[in-house]
Each structure stands twice: as C-alpha cells, then as structure tokens.
Amino acid sequence: MKRRSFLLGAGTLTLSQMLAGCGNSQNPTLRVRLLKNSIPAQLLTKFRQSLKQSATLDFTPATQLKDLFASLETWHNPGKANQGWGRNLPLITPKKPVIADLVTLGDFWLAQAIEQKLIQPLELTQAGGWNQLPIRWQELVKRNSQGQSDPAGKIWGAPYRWGSTVIIYRRDKFKSLGWTPTDWQDLWREELRDRISLLDQPREVIGLTLKRLGHSYNTERIDRIPELKNTLQKLHQQVKFYSSDTYLQPLLLGDTWLAVGWSTDVLSVMKRDRNIAAVVPVSGTALWSDLWVQPAGAAANPLLQDWINFCWESKPATEISLFSRAASPIVAGMNPAELPEFLKTNSILLPDTQILDKSEFLFPLPQSTALAYRSLWQEIRPTV
C-alpha cells in the first residue's frame, strides 16, 4: 500500500549521519532500518543516555514502506539480490548482507511478511512496555503463522505510532455551500459530484462505503449486503480522481473540493495552507499503525527490547506524537490531563475517544473474501 510518501521533508537530519562516530567496535550495536520522519532525531540521543552501557546506534531511514519491505525480502533471499552482472565471475564473492535488528513495517504488510517468513516473533510479554500498550494494538500484532489475526497467536510487531483515514476539504469551496463535511455520508451529496479525490485502494473505499451503511471495514460476506454495489456505484460517480500517493494535488490546485486520505499527509499540508481542513468521520474510520518488526535471521540483541520499551515510555511516546505527524499508541491510553495542549486539541492527530472506539484496523481477509472485494472493485472501476 502506498502511504505517507507525499510531501516528505527533504531537509530532515539523516539519523545514521548524526550517530556516526558515536561508538566504537567494542560497543554493542543496534541496527534499525526505519521509515523516514517516523522517529524524532533527538530521541536517539535520549535513548543512548538512558542505557546503562555505551552503545552504537545505527539508524538508517528509508523514504517508503515498500523499500523497507523489499529489504526484508532481500535479507531472506540474498541470492536473489546477487543475480547481477558479476554473479558468474570467479574472483567476486557475494557480500553477505548485514541484517538489521529492527525494521519499520506498516501493519498492512504484516500478514504478508509473516506468511513469507520474512520476520520472526518478538518476545515482549515480559516487557513492561507491552503491558502499557492499549489492547487494540496488542490484538493488531497477535497473529498465527499464516498472518491471520489470532488472540492466542504470537507477537509479531511492536506498534510505535498510528494514524487514520480522514476527510480533507477546502474551506473556501465549502464556505459557499454553507456546510462542512463531518461523516462518510457527506461524500454522496449532490454538490460534490465530480469534486472528490479518492484513494485507489479497494479496502479503503469499499470499507468507508460499508461504514456508511453501518457495517465493519472488515466485513467478510459482502455478498449479503445487497445495497453495497449500488451505493459504491453512486460514490464512483462523485469521484474525479483516484490515487494513493498524489490524491492531495488536485485538492491543492482546486480541481477537487474534497479528498479522502491519510492523517500524516494532511497534517503536513495544513501547516502550510490554511485553506485545507480535515475531519475524522464521526461514525469511525480506518486506522493504520507502524510497527517495529524483527527480520528473520536477525540474532538476539538485548538493545532491541530496550529500544522498544523506550518508545513505549510516556515521554518518548509524547515526543513521537508531537514530532512525527502520527500519535504513539501509548498516548491513546494516557490520562488527557497528562498530555500537552497540542495533542489534546489536535483532533486529527488524536481523535475523540468516542470516534476512536468506532474506528478499526484493517485486518487481513480470507482469500475468498479478498477476491470478492477485488471483483467488486474491478466491476465499479473497470479500467483498473
């Protein structure tokens, strides 16, 4: 799934550069491949200061989640990466890849990573931070060996930040209409015909339609909802543009008046353009989470748990929420009185508890259900 790759800051400090020369060969090393901008750089200095021993921190950012998933595939099958021009030259020995201790992975990729044996379970039940994690994030990462949700399954990831799917709109256009969007049903209003940008994602679009009809994003038997197809067709007639990475551009240009997108993208844009506003639908929305996962084949490293637990402490969790355009799951379970004013008043970064309770993570669907979603999507959008 393409996500959070729009308008990434080009001037962000490269974490691995900041940490160069901070350790020596005798120190234990923690190697992390992470999504760019998902961890504040200053947090690493505080983490090192919290350790009881000196350590080398090698944190290397990647621009997109798909690049991090590709790294997991390469480490799992290094021979595939060495099929280049020099593979048959006798004097060239393929270099063994250095496997990171932890990697950022979006929850959308989790089932695939487990099924392909690209990652290994984490031992976190004895870690104090795990007990502070709200239950819905614990349920998100408990999976069986096929990657399907399982309350008795092993822990395959450590959630460290999350966001939501939101409605984004232009204040100037809606001022003339005399109303502003608040929920999914507003997307079907006649005034918005040919004025909407939608994500090019079946689970997101079919899911919000299901939500509008009073069902779950994770509904399996969509064939038992006779009004779904007709409602989805009417929504398609409202849409001018589909995209999963450039959906905001038509909105910024005024070609569309409303878009559906991800909270991390719009929070960045809202800082620079006061004409752009956003709302989390009151009936609930889709949630996503970024996770720390341990690659298959990575050796045991005590610094791994130290880092994960550090991210789950209240102060680091608050800093992640303030500086990464996505909230830590820890702040969702904190007393609102303990939160900075910015978090308490930012309804996109931290939605109202009642809305959050009605929102859902997108769990993997059985194969037959996934095919039904794809078939319906192709019927509505025959050009896909």
mmCIF file of N, CA and C in Angstrom, residues 149-264:
data_model
loop_
_atom_site.group_PDB
_atom_site.id
_atom_site.type_symbol
_atom_site.label_atom_id
_atom_site.label_comp_id
_atom_site.label_asym_id
_atom_site.label_seq_id
_atom_site.Cartn_x
_atom_site.Cartn_y
_atom_site.Cartn_z
ATOM 1 N N SER A 149 -5.224 -12.808 12.100
ATOM 2 C CA SER A 149 -5.433 -12.371 13.480
ATOM 3 C C SER A 149 -5.780 -13.559 14.364
ATOM 4 N N ASP A 150 -5.126 -13.636 15.536
ATOM 5 C CA ASP A 150 -5.328 -14.760 16.445
ATOM 6 C C ASP A 150 -5.036 -14.288 17.872
ATOM 7 N N PRO A 151 -6.057 -14.201 18.740
ATOM 8 C CA PRO A 151 -5.844 -13.749 20.123
ATOM 9 C C PRO A 151 -4.814 -14.582 20.880
ATOM 10 N N ALA A 152 -4.653 -15.859 20.476
ATOM 11 C CA ALA A 152 -3.682 -16.731 21.126
ATOM 12 C C ALA A 152 -2.375 -16.807 20.332
ATOM 13 N N GLY A 153 -2.264 -15.987 19.291
ATOM 14 C CA GLY A 153 -1.086 -16.037 18.440
ATOM 15 C C GLY A 153 0.129 -15.362 19.070
ATOM 16 N N LYS A 154 1.250 -15.497 18.396
ATOM 17 C CA LYS A 154 2.488 -14.865 18.856
ATOM 18 C C LYS A 154 2.472 -13.370 18.523
ATOM 19 N N ILE A 155 3.385 -12.646 19.144
ATOM 20 C CA ILE A 155 3.507 -11.201 18.910
ATOM 21 C C ILE A 155 4.512 -10.979 17.785
ATOM 22 N N TRP A 156 4.059 -10.370 16.695
ATOM 23 C CA TRP A 156 4.892 -10.239 15.500
ATOM 24 C C TRP A 156 5.353 -8.803 15.246
ATOM 25 N N GLY A 157 4.951 -7.877 16.074
ATOM 26 C CA GLY A 157 5.365 -6.496 15.862
ATOM 27 C C GLY A 157 5.127 -5.670 17.114
ATOM 28 N N ALA A 158 5.814 -4.537 17.180
ATOM 29 C CA ALA A 158 5.665 -3.607 18.304
ATOM 30 C C ALA A 158 5.184 -2.268 17.758
ATOM 31 N N PRO A 159 3.893 -1.952 17.869
ATOM 32 C CA PRO A 159 3.373 -0.694 17.334
ATOM 33 C C PRO A 159 4.002 0.513 18.028
ATOM 34 N N TYR A 160 4.455 1.491 17.228
ATOM 35 C CA TYR A 160 5.050 2.670 17.860
ATOM 36 C C TYR A 160 4.423 3.980 17.400
ATOM 37 N N ARG A 161 3.597 3.962 16.361
ATOM 38 C CA ARG A 161 2.835 5.154 16.002
ATOM 39 C C ARG A 161 1.675 4.728 15.112
ATOM 40 N N TRP A 162 0.681 5.589 15.018
ATOM 41 C CA TRP A 162 -0.514 5.232 14.258
ATOM 42 C C TRP A 162 -1.183 6.503 13.721
ATOM 43 N N GLY A 163 -2.097 6.285 12.789
ATOM 44 C CA GLY A 163 -2.864 7.386 12.223
ATOM 45 C C GLY A 163 -4.185 6.857 11.684
ATOM 46 N N SER A 164 -4.872 7.672 10.927
ATOM 47 C CA SER A 164 -6.210 7.297 10.474
ATOM 48 C C SER A 164 -6.484 7.810 9.067
ATOM 49 N N THR A 165 -7.563 7.314 8.483
ATOM 50 C CA THR A 165 -8.063 7.819 7.208
ATOM 51 C C THR A 165 -9.046 8.948 7.513
ATOM 52 N N VAL A 166 -8.861 10.076 6.857
ATOM 53 C CA VAL A 166 -9.652 11.263 7.182
ATOM 54 C C VAL A 166 -10.266 11.871 5.923
ATOM 55 N N ILE A 167 -11.237 12.745 6.136
ATOM 56 C CA ILE A 167 -11.823 13.549 5.058
ATOM 57 C C ILE A 167 -11.106 14.897 5.047
ATOM 58 N N ILE A 168 -10.591 15.270 3.888
ATOM 59 C CA ILE A 168 -9.844 16.518 3.722
ATOM 60 C C ILE A 168 -10.636 17.407 2.763
ATOM 61 N N TYR A 169 -10.723 18.686 3.051
ATOM 62 C CA TYR A 169 -11.547 19.551 2.193
ATOM 63 C C TYR A 169 -10.994 20.971 2.148
ATOM 64 N N ARG A 170 -11.459 21.720 1.162
ATOM 65 C CA ARG A 170 -11.069 23.117 1.000
ATOM 66 C C ARG A 170 -12.093 24.023 1.683
ATOM 67 N N ARG A 171 -11.621 24.835 2.614
ATOM 68 C CA ARG A 171 -12.517 25.737 3.334
ATOM 69 C C ARG A 171 -13.218 26.711 2.374
ATOM 70 N N ASP A 172 -12.469 27.238 1.388
ATOM 71 C CA ASP A 172 -13.045 28.257 0.517
ATOM 72 C C ASP A 172 -14.192 27.713 -0.317
ATOM 73 N N LYS A 173 -14.082 26.488 -0.780
ATOM 74 C CA LYS A 173 -15.142 25.893 -1.597
ATOM 75 C C LYS A 173 -16.388 25.593 -0.765
ATOM 76 N N PHE A 174 -16.178 25.122 0.454
ATOM 77 C CA PHE A 174 -17.326 24.749 1.287
ATOM 78 C C PHE A 174 -17.986 25.973 1.928
ATOM 79 N N LYS A 175 -17.281 27.080 1.982
ATOM 80 C CA LYS A 175 -17.893 28.297 2.513
ATOM 81 C C LYS A 175 -19.113 28.695 1.692
ATOM 82 N N SER A 176 -19.005 28.538 0.368
ATOM 83 C CA SER A 176 -20.136 28.877 -0.500
ATOM 84 C C SER A 176 -21.280 27.868 -0.383
ATOM 85 N N LEU A 177 -20.961 26.642 0.057
ATOM 86 C CA LEU A 177 -22.002 25.624 0.216
ATOM 87 C C LEU A 177 -22.766 25.788 1.523
ATOM 88 N N GLY A 178 -22.139 26.414 2.517
ATOM 89 C CA GLY A 178 -22.812 26.638 3.789
ATOM 90 C C GLY A 178 -22.774 25.464 4.733
ATOM 91 N N TRP A 179 -21.930 24.488 4.469
ATOM 92 C CA TRP A 179 -21.772 23.345 5.374
ATOM 93 C C TRP A 179 -20.368 22.782 5.213
ATOM 94 N N THR A 180 -19.931 21.977 6.163
ATOM 95 C CA THR A 180 -18.636 21.295 6.070
ATOM 96 C C THR A 180 -18.852 19.809 6.351
ATOM 97 N N PRO A 181 -18.045 18.955 5.754
ATOM 98 C CA PRO A 181 -18.228 17.509 5.952
ATOM 99 C C PRO A 181 -17.909 17.081 7.373
ATOM 100 N N THR A 182 -18.656 16.108 7.853
ATOM 101 C CA THR A 182 -18.422 15.553 9.185
ATOM 102 C C THR A 182 -18.380 14.030 9.188
ATOM 103 N N ASP A 183 -18.974 13.408 8.144
ATOM 104 C CA ASP A 183 -19.046 11.948 8.146
ATOM 105 C C ASP A 183 -19.046 11.426 6.710
ATOM 106 N N TRP A 184 -18.907 10.099 6.583
ATOM 107 C CA TRP A 184 -18.803 9.483 5.260
ATOM 108 C C TRP A 184 -20.011 9.772 4.383
ATOM 109 N N GLN A 185 -21.181 9.863 4.949
ATOM 110 C CA GLN A 185 -22.389 10.060 4.134
ATOM 111 C C GLN A 185 -22.330 11.350 3.319
ATOM 112 N N ASP A 186 -21.523 12.301 3.767
ATOM 113 C CA ASP A 186 -21.424 13.568 3.037
ATOM 114 C C ASP A 186 -20.798 13.405 1.654
ATOM 115 N N LEU A 187 -20.045 12.337 1.443
ATOM 116 C CA LEU A 187 -19.407 12.124 0.141
ATOM 117 C C LEU A 187 -20.418 11.869 -0.961
ATOM 118 N N TRP A 188 -21.635 11.493 -0.581
ATOM 119 C CA TRP A 188 -22.670 11.192 -1.577
ATOM 120 C C TRP A 188 -23.554 12.406 -1.883
ATOM 121 N N ARG A 189 -23.287 13.559 -1.306
ATOM 122 C CA ARG A 189 -24.131 14.735 -1.532
ATOM 123 C C ARG A 189 -23.944 15.252 -2.953
ATOM 124 N N GLU A 190 -25.033 15.667 -3.551
ATOM 125 C CA GLU A 190 -25.049 16.064 -4.959
ATOM 126 C C GLU A 190 -24.073 17.203 -5.260
ATOM 127 N N GLU A 191 -23.868 18.089 -4.302
ATOM 128 C CA GLU A 191 -22.986 19.234 -4.532
ATOM 129 C C GLU A 191 -21.540 18.818 -4.813
ATOM 130 N N LEU A 192 -21.188 17.583 -4.455
ATOM 131 C CA LEU A 192 -19.806 17.134 -4.609
ATOM 132 C C LEU A 192 -19.604 16.240 -5.826
ATOM 133 N N ARG A 193 -20.563 16.180 -6.707
ATOM 134 C CA ARG A 193 -20.411 15.353 -7.903
ATOM 135 C C ARG A 193 -19.224 15.842 -8.735
ATOM 136 N N ASP A 194 -18.327 14.928 -9.047
ATOM 137 C CA ASP A 194 -17.127 15.207 -9.831
ATOM 138 C C ASP A 194 -16.176 16.166 -9.100
ATOM 139 N N ARG A 195 -16.249 16.176 -7.751
ATOM 140 C CA ARG A 195 -15.408 17.085 -6.965
ATOM 141 C C ARG A 195 -14.561 16.358 -5.918
ATOM 142 N N ILE A 196 -14.433 15.036 -6.040
ATOM 143 C CA ILE A 196 -13.807 14.254 -4.976
ATOM 144 C C ILE A 196 -12.569 13.516 -5.488
ATOM 145 N N SER A 197 -11.511 13.495 -4.653
ATOM 146 C CA SER A 197 -10.330 12.645 -4.876
ATOM 147 C C SER A 197 -10.403 11.486 -3.881
ATOM 148 N N LEU A 198 -10.283 10.258 -4.389
ATOM 149 C CA LEU A 198 -10.330 9.084 -3.512
ATOM 150 C C LEU A 198 -9.038 8.293 -3.610
ATOM 151 N N LEU A 199 -8.715 7.588 -2.529
ATOM 152 C CA LEU A 199 -7.592 6.666 -2.539
ATOM 153 C C LEU A 199 -7.870 5.528 -3.516
ATOM 154 N N ASP A 200 -6.855 5.083 -4.203
ATOM 155 C CA ASP A 200 -7.000 3.986 -5.152
ATOM 156 C C ASP A 200 -6.783 2.663 -4.426
ATOM 157 N N GLN A 201 -7.638 2.415 -3.419
ATOM 158 C CA GLN A 201 -7.494 1.264 -2.542
ATOM 159 C C GLN A 201 -8.860 0.620 -2.290
ATOM 160 N N PRO A 202 -9.058 -0.621 -2.732
ATOM 161 C CA PRO A 202 -10.358 -1.284 -2.524
ATOM 162 C C PRO A 202 -10.777 -1.358 -1.056
ATOM 163 N N ARG A 203 -9.838 -1.731 -0.167
ATOM 164 C CA ARG A 203 -10.212 -1.866 1.240
ATOM 165 C C ARG A 203 -10.646 -0.536 1.834
ATOM 166 N N GLU A 204 -10.004 0.543 1.434
ATOM 167 C CA GLU A 204 -10.360 1.856 1.962
ATOM 168 C C GLU A 204 -11.713 2.322 1.419
ATOM 169 N N VAL A 205 -11.912 2.246 0.120
ATOM 170 C CA VAL A 205 -13.125 2.801 -0.488
ATOM 171 C C VAL A 205 -14.338 1.914 -0.224
ATOM 172 N N ILE A 206 -14.180 0.621 -0.421
ATOM 173 C CA ILE A 206 -15.290 -0.284 -0.086
ATOM 174 C C ILE A 206 -15.544 -0.228 1.413
ATOM 175 N N GLY A 207 -14.469 -0.099 2.196
ATOM 176 C CA GLY A 207 -14.610 -0.041 3.648
ATOM 177 C C GLY A 207 -15.389 1.170 4.115
ATOM 178 N N LEU A 208 -15.096 2.354 3.573
ATOM 179 C CA LEU A 208 -15.835 3.547 4.008
ATOM 180 C C LEU A 208 -17.293 3.471 3.558
ATOM 181 N N THR A 209 -17.532 2.791 2.428
ATOM 182 C CA THR A 209 -18.918 2.593 1.979
ATOM 183 C C THR A 209 -19.644 1.649 2.928
ATOM 184 N N LEU A 210 -18.976 0.589 3.346
ATOM 185 C CA LEU A 210 -19.549 -0.310 4.343
ATOM 186 C C LEU A 210 -19.843 0.444 5.634
ATOM 187 N N LYS A 211 -18.913 1.298 6.042
ATOM 188 C CA LYS A 211 -19.096 2.069 7.270
ATOM 189 C C LYS A 211 -20.311 2.981 7.149
ATOM 190 N N ARG A 212 -20.474 3.592 5.984
ATOM 191 C CA ARG A 212 -21.626 4.465 5.759
ATOM 192 C C ARG A 212 -22.934 3.676 5.877
ATOM 193 N N LEU A 213 -22.879 2.400 5.497
ATOM 194 C CA LEU A 213 -24.076 1.549 5.556
ATOM 195 C C LEU A 213 -24.244 0.874 6.915
ATOM 196 N N GLY A 214 -23.358 1.194 7.864
ATOM 197 C CA GLY A 214 -23.494 0.655 9.213
ATOM 198 C C GLY A 214 -22.780 -0.662 9.449
ATOM 199 N N HIS A 215 -21.846 -1.013 8.553
ATOM 200 C CA HIS A 215 -21.109 -2.274 8.683
ATOM 201 C C HIS A 215 -19.640 -2.019 9.002
ATOM 202 N N SER A 216 -18.912 -3.099 9.226
ATOM 203 C CA SER A 216 -17.499 -3.015 9.571
ATOM 204 C C SER A 216 -16.623 -2.922 8.328
ATOM 205 N N TYR A 217 -15.462 -2.274 8.474
ATOM 206 C CA TYR A 217 -14.452 -2.294 7.421
ATOM 207 C C TYR A 217 -14.009 -3.719 7.102
ATOM 208 N N ASN A 218 -14.102 -4.601 8.088
ATOM 209 C CA ASN A 218 -13.606 -5.963 7.950
ATOM 210 C C ASN A 218 -14.706 -6.971 7.645
ATOM 211 N N THR A 219 -15.816 -6.492 7.102
ATOM 212 C CA THR A 219 -16.930 -7.377 6.743
ATOM 213 C C THR A 219 -16.461 -8.434 5.748
ATOM 214 N N GLU A 220 -16.787 -9.693 6.023
ATOM 215 C CA GLU A 220 -16.338 -10.780 5.150
ATOM 216 C C GLU A 220 -17.371 -11.134 4.085
ATOM 217 N N ARG A 221 -18.633 -11.247 4.441
ATOM 218 C CA ARG A 221 -19.655 -11.664 3.468
ATOM 219 C C ARG A 221 -20.323 -10.430 2.857
ATOM 220 N N ILE A 222 -19.591 -9.754 1.974
ATOM 221 C CA ILE A 222 -20.158 -8.554 1.359
ATOM 222 C C ILE A 222 -21.280 -8.900 0.387
ATOM 223 N N ASP A 223 -21.363 -10.163 -0.017
ATOM 224 C CA ASP A 223 -22.457 -10.588 -0.902
ATOM 225 C C ASP A 223 -23.804 -10.566 -0.178
ATOM 226 N N ARG A 224 -23.773 -10.471 1.138
ATOM 227 C CA ARG A 224 -25.016 -10.412 1.913
ATOM 228 C C ARG A 224 -25.478 -8.980 2.182
ATOM 229 N N ILE A 225 -24.835 -8.018 1.546
ATOM 230 C CA ILE A 225 -25.219 -6.612 1.685
ATOM 231 C C ILE A 225 -25.674 -6.123 0.314
ATOM 232 N N PRO A 226 -26.935 -6.326 -0.038
ATOM 233 C CA PRO A 226 -27.403 -6.058 -1.403
ATOM 234 C C PRO A 226 -27.252 -4.604 -1.839
ATOM 235 N N GLU A 227 -27.298 -3.658 -0.909
ATOM 236 C CA GLU A 227 -27.221 -2.245 -1.274
ATOM 237 C C GLU A 227 -25.787 -1.764 -1.467
ATOM 238 N N LEU A 228 -24.797 -2.610 -1.178
ATOM 239 C CA LEU A 228 -23.400 -2.184 -1.234
ATOM 240 C C LEU A 228 -22.993 -1.772 -2.650
ATOM 241 N N LYS A 229 -23.279 -2.598 -3.631
ATOM 242 C CA LYS A 229 -22.836 -2.312 -5.003
ATOM 243 C C LYS A 229 -23.434 -1.019 -5.526
ATOM 244 N N ASN A 230 -24.721 -0.819 -5.337
ATOM 245 C CA ASN A 230 -25.374 0.393 -5.829
ATOM 246 C C ASN A 230 -24.827 1.640 -5.128
ATOM 247 N N THR A 231 -24.596 1.536 -3.823
ATOM 248 C CA THR A 231 -24.051 2.676 -3.074
ATOM 249 C C THR A 231 -22.639 3.000 -3.536
ATOM 250 N N LEU A 232 -21.854 1.970 -3.817
ATOM 251 C CA LEU A 232 -20.487 2.164 -4.288
ATOM 252 C C LEU A 232 -20.484 2.784 -5.693
ATOM 253 N N GLN A 233 -21.421 2.383 -6.536
ATOM 254 C CA GLN A 233 -21.522 2.968 -7.877
ATOM 255 C C GLN A 233 -21.861 4.457 -7.810
ATOM 256 N N LYS A 234 -22.728 4.814 -6.888
ATOM 257 C CA LYS A 234 -23.086 6.229 -6.732
ATOM 258 C C LYS A 234 -21.888 7.046 -6.244
ATOM 259 N N LEU A 235 -21.089 6.447 -5.384
ATOM 260 C CA LEU A 235 -19.887 7.138 -4.933
ATOM 261 C C LEU A 235 -18.911 7.321 -6.092
ATOM 262 N N HIS A 236 -18.768 6.303 -6.911
ATOM 263 C CA HIS A 236 -17.866 6.384 -8.064
ATOM 264 C C HIS A 236 -18.248 7.544 -8.985
ATOM 265 N N GLN A 237 -19.533 7.816 -9.098
ATOM 266 C CA GLN A 237 -19.995 8.925 -9.936
ATOM 267 C C GLN A 237 -19.605 10.281 -9.356
ATOM 268 N N GLN A 238 -19.283 10.310 -8.079
ATOM 269 C CA GLN A 238 -18.877 11.549 -7.423
ATOM 270 C C GLN A 238 -17.388 11.849 -7.624
ATOM 271 N N VAL A 239 -16.633 10.829 -8.021
ATOM 272 C CA VAL A 239 -15.177 10.906 -7.995
ATOM 273 C C VAL A 239 -14.613 11.459 -9.304
ATOM 274 N N LYS A 240 -13.674 12.370 -9.151
ATOM 275 C CA LYS A 240 -12.954 12.915 -10.303
ATOM 276 C C LYS A 240 -11.570 12.292 -10.459
ATOM 277 N N PHE A 241 -10.999 11.808 -9.364
ATOM 278 C CA PHE A 241 -9.600 11.397 -9.393
ATOM 279 C C PHE A 241 -9.351 10.323 -8.349
ATOM 280 N N TYR A 242 -8.671 9.228 -8.768
ATOM 281 C CA TYR A 242 -8.226 8.184 -7.850
ATOM 282 C C TYR A 242 -6.702 8.164 -7.794
ATOM 283 N N SER A 243 -6.154 8.139 -6.604
ATOM 284 C CA SER A 243 -4.705 7.980 -6.440
ATOM 285 C C SER A 243 -4.404 7.679 -4.978
ATOM 286 N N SER A 244 -3.338 6.895 -4.761
ATOM 287 C CA SER A 244 -2.924 6.594 -3.392
ATOM 288 C C SER A 244 -1.728 7.408 -2.945
ATOM 289 N N ASP A 245 -1.127 8.189 -3.853
ATOM 290 C CA ASP A 245 0.024 8.989 -3.437
ATOM 291 C C ASP A 245 -0.050 10.445 -3.879
ATOM 292 N N THR A 246 -0.880 10.776 -4.857
ATOM 293 C CA THR A 246 -0.996 12.176 -5.296
ATOM 294 C C THR A 246 -2.429 12.689 -5.169
ATOM 295 N N TYR A 247 -3.183 12.123 -4.261
ATOM 296 C CA TYR A 247 -4.588 12.498 -4.123
ATOM 297 C C TYR A 247 -4.784 13.918 -3.613
ATOM 298 N N LEU A 248 -3.760 14.482 -2.967
ATOM 299 C CA LEU A 248 -3.887 15.845 -2.448
ATOM 300 C C LEU A 248 -3.618 16.915 -3.500
ATOM 301 N N GLN A 249 -2.921 16.575 -4.539
ATOM 302 C CA GLN A 249 -2.545 17.586 -5.528
ATOM 303 C C GLN A 249 -3.745 18.237 -6.209
ATOM 304 N N PRO A 250 -4.752 17.469 -6.668
ATOM 305 C CA PRO A 250 -5.936 18.124 -7.255
ATOM 306 C C PRO A 250 -6.659 19.016 -6.250
ATOM 307 N N LEU A 251 -6.628 18.617 -4.978
ATOM 308 C CA LEU A 251 -7.268 19.422 -3.937
ATOM 309 C C LEU A 251 -6.528 20.751 -3.758
ATOM 310 N N LEU A 252 -5.212 20.695 -3.728
ATOM 311 C CA LEU A 252 -4.413 21.906 -3.562
ATOM 312 C C LEU A 252 -4.581 22.856 -4.745
ATOM 313 N N LEU A 253 -4.802 22.288 -5.929
ATOM 314 C CA LEU A 253 -4.996 23.102 -7.131
ATOM 315 C C LEU A 253 -6.426 23.611 -7.276
ATOM 316 N N GLY A 254 -7.346 23.075 -6.460
ATOM 317 C CA GLY A 254 -8.746 23.474 -6.547
ATOM 318 C C GLY A 254 -9.537 22.688 -7.575
ATOM 319 N N ASP A 255 -8.910 21.668 -8.180
ATOM 320 C CA ASP A 255 -9.631 20.836 -9.146
ATOM 321 C C ASP A 255 -10.646 19.935 -8.457
ATOM 322 N N THR A 256 -10.358 19.540 -7.225
ATOM 323 C CA THR A 256 -11.344 18.833 -6.410
ATOM 324 C C THR A 256 -11.552 19.629 -5.122
ATOM 325 N N TRP A 257 -12.680 19.405 -4.479
ATOM 326 C CA TRP A 257 -13.017 20.143 -3.269
ATOM 327 C C TRP A 257 -12.827 19.304 -2.010
ATOM 328 N N LEU A 258 -12.822 17.993 -2.184
ATOM 329 C CA LEU A 258 -12.749 17.080 -1.042
ATOM 330 C C LEU A 258 -11.906 15.878 -1.437
ATOM 331 N N ALA A 259 -11.157 15.352 -0.488
ATOM 332 C CA ALA A 259 -10.345 14.154 -0.708
ATOM 333 C C ALA A 259 -10.450 13.248 0.510
ATOM 334 N N VAL A 260 -10.211 11.981 0.286
ATOM 335 C CA VAL A 260 -10.070 11.023 1.381
ATOM 336 C C VAL A 260 -8.609 10.594 1.392
ATOM 337 N N GLY A 261 -7.967 10.721 2.549
ATOM 338 C CA GLY A 261 -6.542 10.388 2.609
ATOM 339 C C GLY A 261 -6.092 10.088 4.018
ATOM 340 N N TRP A 262 -4.778 10.057 4.187
ATOM 341 C CA TRP A 262 -4.201 9.647 5.461
ATOM 342 C C TRP A 262 -3.766 10.841 6.285
ATOM 343 N N SER A 263 -3.938 10.714 7.586
ATOM 344 C CA SER A 263 -3.739 11.835 8.506
ATOM 345 C C SER A 263 -2.322 12.404 8.448
ATOM 346 N N THR A 264 -1.307 11.561 8.268
ATOM 347 C CA THR A 264 0.063 12.065 8.230
ATOM 348 C C THR A 264 0.272 13.035 7.075
#
